[in-house]
């Protein structure tokens, strides 16, 4: 299973993101719309330094394996996907108030977020195959010999 077809990656990403997106949308759109905006903003503010630090490290490791343009694209897709976790409660809260917690509208919103996240992750090549993980690990180990000493 060295090369996983993109269709299987998309389905895997879609199913995993569908569960999390639907749970967030239902919780913050139906049961707690007054908390959704606060949670989304707070989560984005608290997690922004961690996400940006992770982005920088991922970009550096990806740029050793892939051309700069591909490394930028992959790292940006992952960055957007991580910030979507803060955007989902805000959007769900707004839609929950506008449509009085209509589950059909909220379910469609969760489905939309799941499709967008799955597409971004699939374009980034996630989940990585064993071959890709090995290539990235080798590139990281070659560039930093002090890690090998630890």
Coordinates of N, CA and C in Angstrom, one line a residue:
X1 N 0.8 -1.2 0.0 CA 0.0 0.0 0.0 C 0.9 1.2 0.0
X2 N 1.8 1.2 -0.9 CA 2.8 2.4 -1.0 C 2.0 3.6 -1.5
X3 N 1.3 3.4 -2.6 CA 0.6 4.6 -3.2 C -0.9 4.4 -3.0
X4 N -1.4 5.2 -2.1 CA -2.9 5.1 -1.8 C -3.6 6.0 -2.8
X5 N -4.6 5.5 -3.5 CA -5.3 6.3 -4.5 C -5.9 7.5 -3.9
X6 N -5.9 8.7 -4.6 CA -6.5 9.9 -4.1 C -8.0 9.7 -3.7
X7 N -8.7 8.9 -4.4 CA -10.1 8.6 -4.1 C -10.3 8.0 -2.7
X8 N -9.4 7.1 -2.4 CA -9.5 6.5 -1.0 C -9.1 7.5 0.1
X9 N -8.1 8.3 -0.3 CA -7.7 9.4 0.7 C -8.8 10.3 0.9
X10 N -9.5 10.7 -0.2 CA -10.6 11.7 0.0 C -11.8 11.1 0.8
X11 N -12.1 9.8 0.6 CA -13.2 9.2 1.3 C -12.8 9.1 2.8
X12 N -11.6 8.7 3.1 CA -11.1 8.6 4.5 C -11.2 10.0 5.1
X13 N -10.6 11.0 4.5 CA -10.7 12.4 5.0 C -12.1 12.9 5.2
X14 N -13.0 12.6 4.2 CA -14.3 13.0 4.2 C -15.1 12.4 5.4
X15 N -15.0 11.1 5.6 CA -15.7 10.4 6.7 C -15.2 11.0 8.1
X16 N -13.9 11.1 8.2 CA -13.4 11.6 9.5 C -13.8 13.0 9.8
X17 N -13.8 13.9 8.8 CA -14.1 15.3 9.0 C -15.6 15.4 9.1
X18 N -16.4 14.6 8.4 CA -17.8 14.6 8.5 C -18.3 14.5 9.9
X19 N -17.7 13.5 10.6 CA -18.1 13.3 12.0 C -17.8 14.5 12.9
X20 N -16.6 15.0 12.8 CA -16.3 16.1 13.6 C -17.0 17.4 13.3
X21 N -17.2 17.6 12.0 CA -17.9 18.9 11.5 C -19.4 18.8 11.9
X22 N -20.0 17.7 11.8 CA -21.4 17.6 12.1 C -21.6 17.7 13.6
X23 N -20.7 17.1 14.4 CA -20.8 17.3 15.9 C -20.7 18.8 16.3
X24 N -19.7 19.4 15.8 CA -19.5 20.8 16.1 C -20.7 21.7 15.6
X25 N -21.1 21.4 14.4 CA -22.2 22.2 13.9 C -23.5 22.0 14.7
X26 N -23.8 20.8 15.0 CA -25.0 20.5 15.8 C -24.9 21.1 17.2
X27 N -23.8 20.9 17.9 CA -23.6 21.5 19.2 C -23.8 23.0 19.2
X28 N -23.0 23.7 18.4 CA -23.0 25.1 18.4 C -24.1 25.8 17.6
X29 N -24.8 25.0 16.7 CA -25.9 25.6 16.0 C -27.2 25.4 16.6
X30 N -27.4 24.2 17.2 CA -28.7 23.8 17.7 C -28.8 24.1 19.2
X31 N -27.8 23.7 20.0 CA -27.9 23.7 21.4 C -27.2 24.8 22.1
X32 N -26.2 25.4 21.5 CA -25.5 26.5 22.2 C -25.0 27.6 21.2
X33 N -26.0 28.2 20.5 CA -25.6 29.2 19.5 C -25.0 30.4 20.2
X34 N -25.3 30.7 21.4 CA -24.8 31.9 22.1 C -23.3 31.7 22.5
X35 N -22.9 30.4 22.5 CA -21.5 30.1 22.9 C -20.6 30.0 21.7
X36 N -21.2 29.7 20.5 CA -20.4 29.3 19.3 C -19.4 30.4 18.9
X37 N -19.9 31.7 18.9 CA -19.0 32.8 18.4 C -17.9 33.0 19.4
X38 N -18.2 32.9 20.7 CA -17.2 33.1 21.7 C -16.2 32.0 21.7
X39 N -16.6 30.8 21.5 CA -15.7 29.6 21.5 C -14.8 29.7 20.2
X40 N -15.4 30.0 19.1 CA -14.6 30.1 17.8 C -13.6 31.1 17.9
X41 N -13.9 32.3 18.4 CA -12.9 33.4 18.5 C -11.8 33.0 19.5
X42 N -12.3 32.5 20.7 CA -11.3 32.2 21.7 C -10.4 31.0 21.2
X43 N -10.9 30.0 20.6 CA -10.1 28.9 20.0 C -9.1 29.5 19.0
X44 N -9.6 30.3 18.1 CA -8.7 30.9 17.1 C -7.5 31.7 17.7
X45 N -7.9 32.5 18.7 CA -6.8 33.3 19.4 C -5.8 32.5 20.1
X46 N -6.3 31.5 20.9 CA -5.4 30.7 21.7 C -4.6 29.8 20.8
X47 N -5.2 29.2 19.8 CA -4.5 28.2 19.0 C -3.6 28.8 17.8
X48 N -3.8 30.1 17.5 CA -3.1 30.7 16.4 C -1.6 30.6 16.5
X49 N -1.0 30.9 17.7 CA 0.5 30.7 17.8 C 0.9 29.3 17.6
X50 N 0.2 28.4 18.1 CA 0.5 26.9 18.0 C 0.4 26.5 16.5
X51 N -0.7 26.9 15.9 CA -0.9 26.5 14.5 C 0.1 27.1 13.6
X52 N 0.5 28.4 13.8 CA 1.5 29.1 13.0 C 2.9 28.5 13.2
X53 N 3.2 28.1 14.4 CA 4.5 27.4 14.7 C 4.5 26.1 14.0
X54 N 3.4 25.3 14.1 CA 3.4 24.1 13.4 C 3.5 24.2 11.9
X55 N 2.8 25.3 11.4 CA 2.9 25.6 9.9 C 4.3 25.8 9.5
X56 N 5.0 26.6 10.3 CA 6.4 26.9 9.9 C 7.3 25.7 9.9
X57 N 7.1 24.8 10.9 CA 7.9 23.6 11.0 C 7.6 22.7 9.8
X58 N 6.3 22.5 9.5 CA 5.8 21.7 8.4 C 6.4 22.2 7.1
X59 N 6.3 23.5 6.9 CA 6.8 24.0 5.7 C 8.3 23.8 5.5
X60 N 9.0 23.9 6.6 CA 10.5 23.7 6.5 C 10.8 22.2 6.2
X61 N 10.0 21.3 6.8 CA 10.3 19.9 6.5 C 9.8 19.5 5.1
X62 N 8.6 20.1 4.7 CA 8.1 19.8 3.4 C 9.0 20.4 2.3
X63 N 9.6 21.5 2.5 CA 10.4 22.1 1.5 C 11.7 21.3 1.2
X64 N 12.1 20.5 2.1 CA 13.2 19.6 1.9 C 12.9 18.4 1.0
X65 N 11.6 18.0 1.0 CA 11.2 16.9 0.3 C 10.6 17.3 -1.1
X66 N 9.8 18.3 -1.1 CA 9.1 18.7 -2.3 C 9.6 20.1 -2.8
X67 N 9.3 20.4 -4.1 CA 9.6 21.8 -4.5 C 8.9 22.8 -3.7
X68 N 9.5 24.0 -3.7 CA 8.9 25.1 -2.9 C 7.4 25.3 -3.1
X69 N 7.0 25.3 -4.4 CA 5.6 25.6 -4.7 C 4.7 24.5 -4.1
X70 N 5.1 23.3 -4.2 CA 4.3 22.2 -3.6 C 4.3 22.2 -2.1
X71 N 5.4 22.6 -1.5 CA 5.5 22.7 -0.1 C 4.6 23.8 0.4
X72 N 4.6 24.9 -0.3 CA 3.7 26.0 0.0 C 2.2 25.6 0.0
X73 N 1.9 24.9 -1.1 CA 0.5 24.5 -1.3 C 0.0 23.5 -0.2
X74 N 0.9 22.6 0.1 CA 0.6 21.6 1.1 C 0.4 22.2 2.5
X75 N 1.4 23.0 2.9 CA 1.4 23.7 4.2 C 0.2 24.7 4.3
X76 N -0.1 25.4 3.2 CA -1.3 26.3 3.3 C -2.6 25.5 3.4
X77 N -2.7 24.4 2.7 CA -3.9 23.6 2.9 C -4.1 23.1 4.3
X78 N -3.0 22.7 4.9 CA -3.1 22.2 6.3 C -3.4 23.4 7.3
X79 N -2.8 24.5 7.0 CA -3.1 25.7 7.8 C -4.6 26.1 7.8
X80 N -5.2 26.1 6.6 CA -6.6 26.5 6.4 C -7.5 25.4 7.1
X81 N -7.1 24.2 7.0 CA -7.9 23.1 7.6 C -7.9 23.2 9.1
X82 N -6.7 23.6 9.7 CA -6.7 23.8 11.2 C -7.4 25.0 11.7
X83 N -7.4 26.0 10.9 CA -8.2 27.2 11.3 C -9.7 27.0 11.1
X84 N -10.1 26.0 10.3 CA -11.5 25.8 10.1 C -12.2 25.3 11.4
X85 N -11.4 24.7 12.3 CA -12.0 24.3 13.6 C -12.5 25.5 14.3
X86 N -11.9 26.6 14.2 CA -12.5 27.8 14.9 C -13.6 28.5 14.1
X87 N -13.6 28.3 12.8 CA -14.6 28.9 11.9 C -15.9 28.2 12.0
X88 N -15.9 26.9 12.2 CA -17.1 26.1 12.2 C -18.1 26.5 13.3
X89 N -17.6 26.7 14.6 CA -18.6 27.1 15.6 C -19.2 28.5 15.3
X90 N -18.4 29.4 14.8 CA -18.9 30.7 14.5 C -20.0 30.7 13.5
X91 N -19.7 30.0 12.4 CA -20.7 29.8 11.3 C -21.9 29.1 11.7
X92 N -21.7 28.0 12.5 CA -22.8 27.2 13.0 C -23.7 28.1 13.9
X93 N -23.1 28.9 14.7 CA -23.9 29.7 15.6 C -24.7 30.8 14.9
X94 N -24.1 31.3 13.8 CA -24.8 32.3 13.0 C -26.0 31.7 12.3
X95 N -25.7 30.5 11.6 CA -26.7 29.8 10.9 C -27.8 29.3 11.9
X96 N -27.4 28.9 13.1 CA -28.4 28.4 14.1 C -29.3 29.5 14.5
X97 N -28.8 30.7 14.6 CA -29.7 31.8 15.0 C -30.6 32.2 13.8
X98 N -30.0 32.2 12.6 CA -30.8 32.7 11.4 C -32.0 31.7 11.1
X99 N -31.7 30.4 11.3 CA -32.6 29.4 10.9 C -33.2 28.6 12.1
X100 N -33.2 29.2 13.2 CA -33.8 28.7 14.5 C -33.4 27.2 14.7
X101 N -32.1 26.9 14.5 CA -31.6 25.6 14.8 C -32.1 24.5 13.9
X102 N -32.5 24.8 12.7 CA -33.0 23.9 11.7 C -31.9 22.8 11.4
X103 N -32.2 21.6 11.8 CA -31.2 20.5 11.6 C -30.8 20.2 10.2
X104 N -31.8 20.4 9.2 CA -31.5 20.2 7.8 C -30.5 21.2 7.3
X105 N -30.6 22.5 7.7 CA -29.7 23.5 7.3 C -28.3 23.3 8.0
X106 N -28.3 23.0 9.3 CA -27.1 22.7 10.0 C -26.4 21.5 9.5
X107 N -27.1 20.5 9.1 CA -26.5 19.2 8.6 C -25.9 19.5 7.2
X108 N -26.5 20.3 6.4 CA -25.9 20.7 5.1 C -24.7 21.5 5.3
X109 N -24.7 22.4 6.3 CA -23.5 23.2 6.6 C -22.3 22.3 7.1
X110 N -22.6 21.3 7.9 CA -21.6 20.4 8.4 C -21.0 19.6 7.2
X111 N -21.9 19.2 6.3 CA -21.5 18.4 5.1 C -20.6 19.3 4.2
X112 N -20.9 20.6 4.1 CA -20.1 21.5 3.3 C -18.7 21.6 3.9
X113 N -18.7 21.8 5.2 CA -17.4 21.9 5.9 C -16.6 20.7 5.7
X114 N -17.2 19.5 5.8 CA -16.5 18.2 5.7 C -16.0 18.1 4.2
X115 N -16.7 18.5 3.2 CA -16.2 18.3 1.9 C -15.0 19.3 1.6
X116 N -15.1 20.5 2.1 CA -14.0 21.4 1.9 C -12.8 20.9 2.6
X117 N -12.9 20.5 3.9 CA -11.7 20.0 4.6 C -11.2 18.8 4.0
X118 N -12.0 17.8 3.5 CA -11.5 16.6 2.9 C -10.8 17.0 1.6
X119 N -11.3 17.9 0.8 CA -10.6 18.3 -0.4 C -9.3 19.0 -0.1
X120 N -9.2 19.8 0.9 CA -7.9 20.5 1.2 C -6.9 19.4 1.7
X121 N -7.3 18.5 2.5 CA -6.4 17.5 3.0 C -6.0 16.5 1.9
X122 N -6.9 16.1 1.0 CA -6.6 15.3 -0.1 C -5.6 15.9 -1.0
X123 N -5.8 17.2 -1.3 CA -4.8 18.0 -2.1 C -3.5 18.0 -1.4
X124 N -3.5 18.1 -0.1 CA -2.2 18.1 0.6 C -1.5 16.7 0.7
X125 N -2.3 15.7 0.3 CA -1.7 14.3 0.3 C -1.9 13.6 1.6
X126 N -2.8 14.0 2.4 CA -3.0 13.3 3.7 C -4.2 12.4 3.6
X127 N -4.1 11.3 4.3 CA -3.0 10.8 5.1 C -1.9 10.3 4.3
X128 N -0.7 10.5 4.8 CA 0.5 10.1 4.1 C 0.7 8.6 4.1
X129 N 1.2 8.2 2.9 CA 1.5 6.7 2.8 C 2.8 6.4 3.5
X130 N 3.1 5.2 3.7 CA 4.4 4.8 4.4 C 5.6 5.3 3.7
X131 N 5.5 5.3 2.4 CA 6.6 5.8 1.5 C 6.9 7.3 1.8
X132 N 5.8 8.1 1.8 CA 5.9 9.5 2.0 C 6.4 9.8 3.4
X133 N 5.9 9.1 4.4 CA 6.4 9.3 5.8 C 7.9 9.0 5.9
X134 N 8.3 7.9 5.2 CA 9.7 7.6 5.3 C 10.6 8.6 4.6
X135 N 10.1 9.2 3.5 CA 10.9 10.2 2.8 C 11.0 11.5 3.6
X136 N 9.9 11.9 4.3 CA 10.0 13.1 5.1 C 10.9 12.8 6.3
X137 N 10.8 11.7 6.9 CA 11.6 11.4 8.1 C 13.1 11.4 7.7
X138 N 13.4 10.8 6.5 CA 14.8 10.8 6.1 C 15.3 12.2 5.8
X139 N 14.5 13.0 5.2 CA 14.9 14.4 4.9 C 15.1 15.2 6.2
X140 N 14.3 15.0 7.2 CA 14.5 15.7 8.5 C 15.7 15.2 9.2
X141 N 16.0 13.9 9.2 CA 17.2 13.4 9.9 C 18.5 13.8 9.2
X142 N 18.4 13.9 7.9 CA 19.6 14.4 7.1 C 20.0 15.8 7.5
X143 N 19.0 16.6 7.7 CA 19.2 18.0 7.9 C 19.6 18.4 9.3
X144 N 19.3 17.5 10.3 CA 19.5 17.8 11.7 C 20.2 16.6 12.3
X145 N 21.5 16.5 12.3 CA 22.2 15.4 12.9 C 22.2 15.4 14.4
X146 N 21.9 16.6 15.0 CA 21.8 16.6 16.5 C 20.6 15.8 17.0
X147 N 19.6 15.7 16.2 CA 18.4 14.9 16.6 C 18.8 13.4 16.6
X148 N 19.7 13.0 15.8 CA 20.1 11.6 15.8 C 20.9 11.2 17.0
X149 N 21.6 12.2 17.6 CA 22.4 12.0 18.8 C 21.5 11.8 20.0
X150 N 20.3 12.4 20.0 CA 19.4 12.3 21.1 C 18.8 10.9 21.1

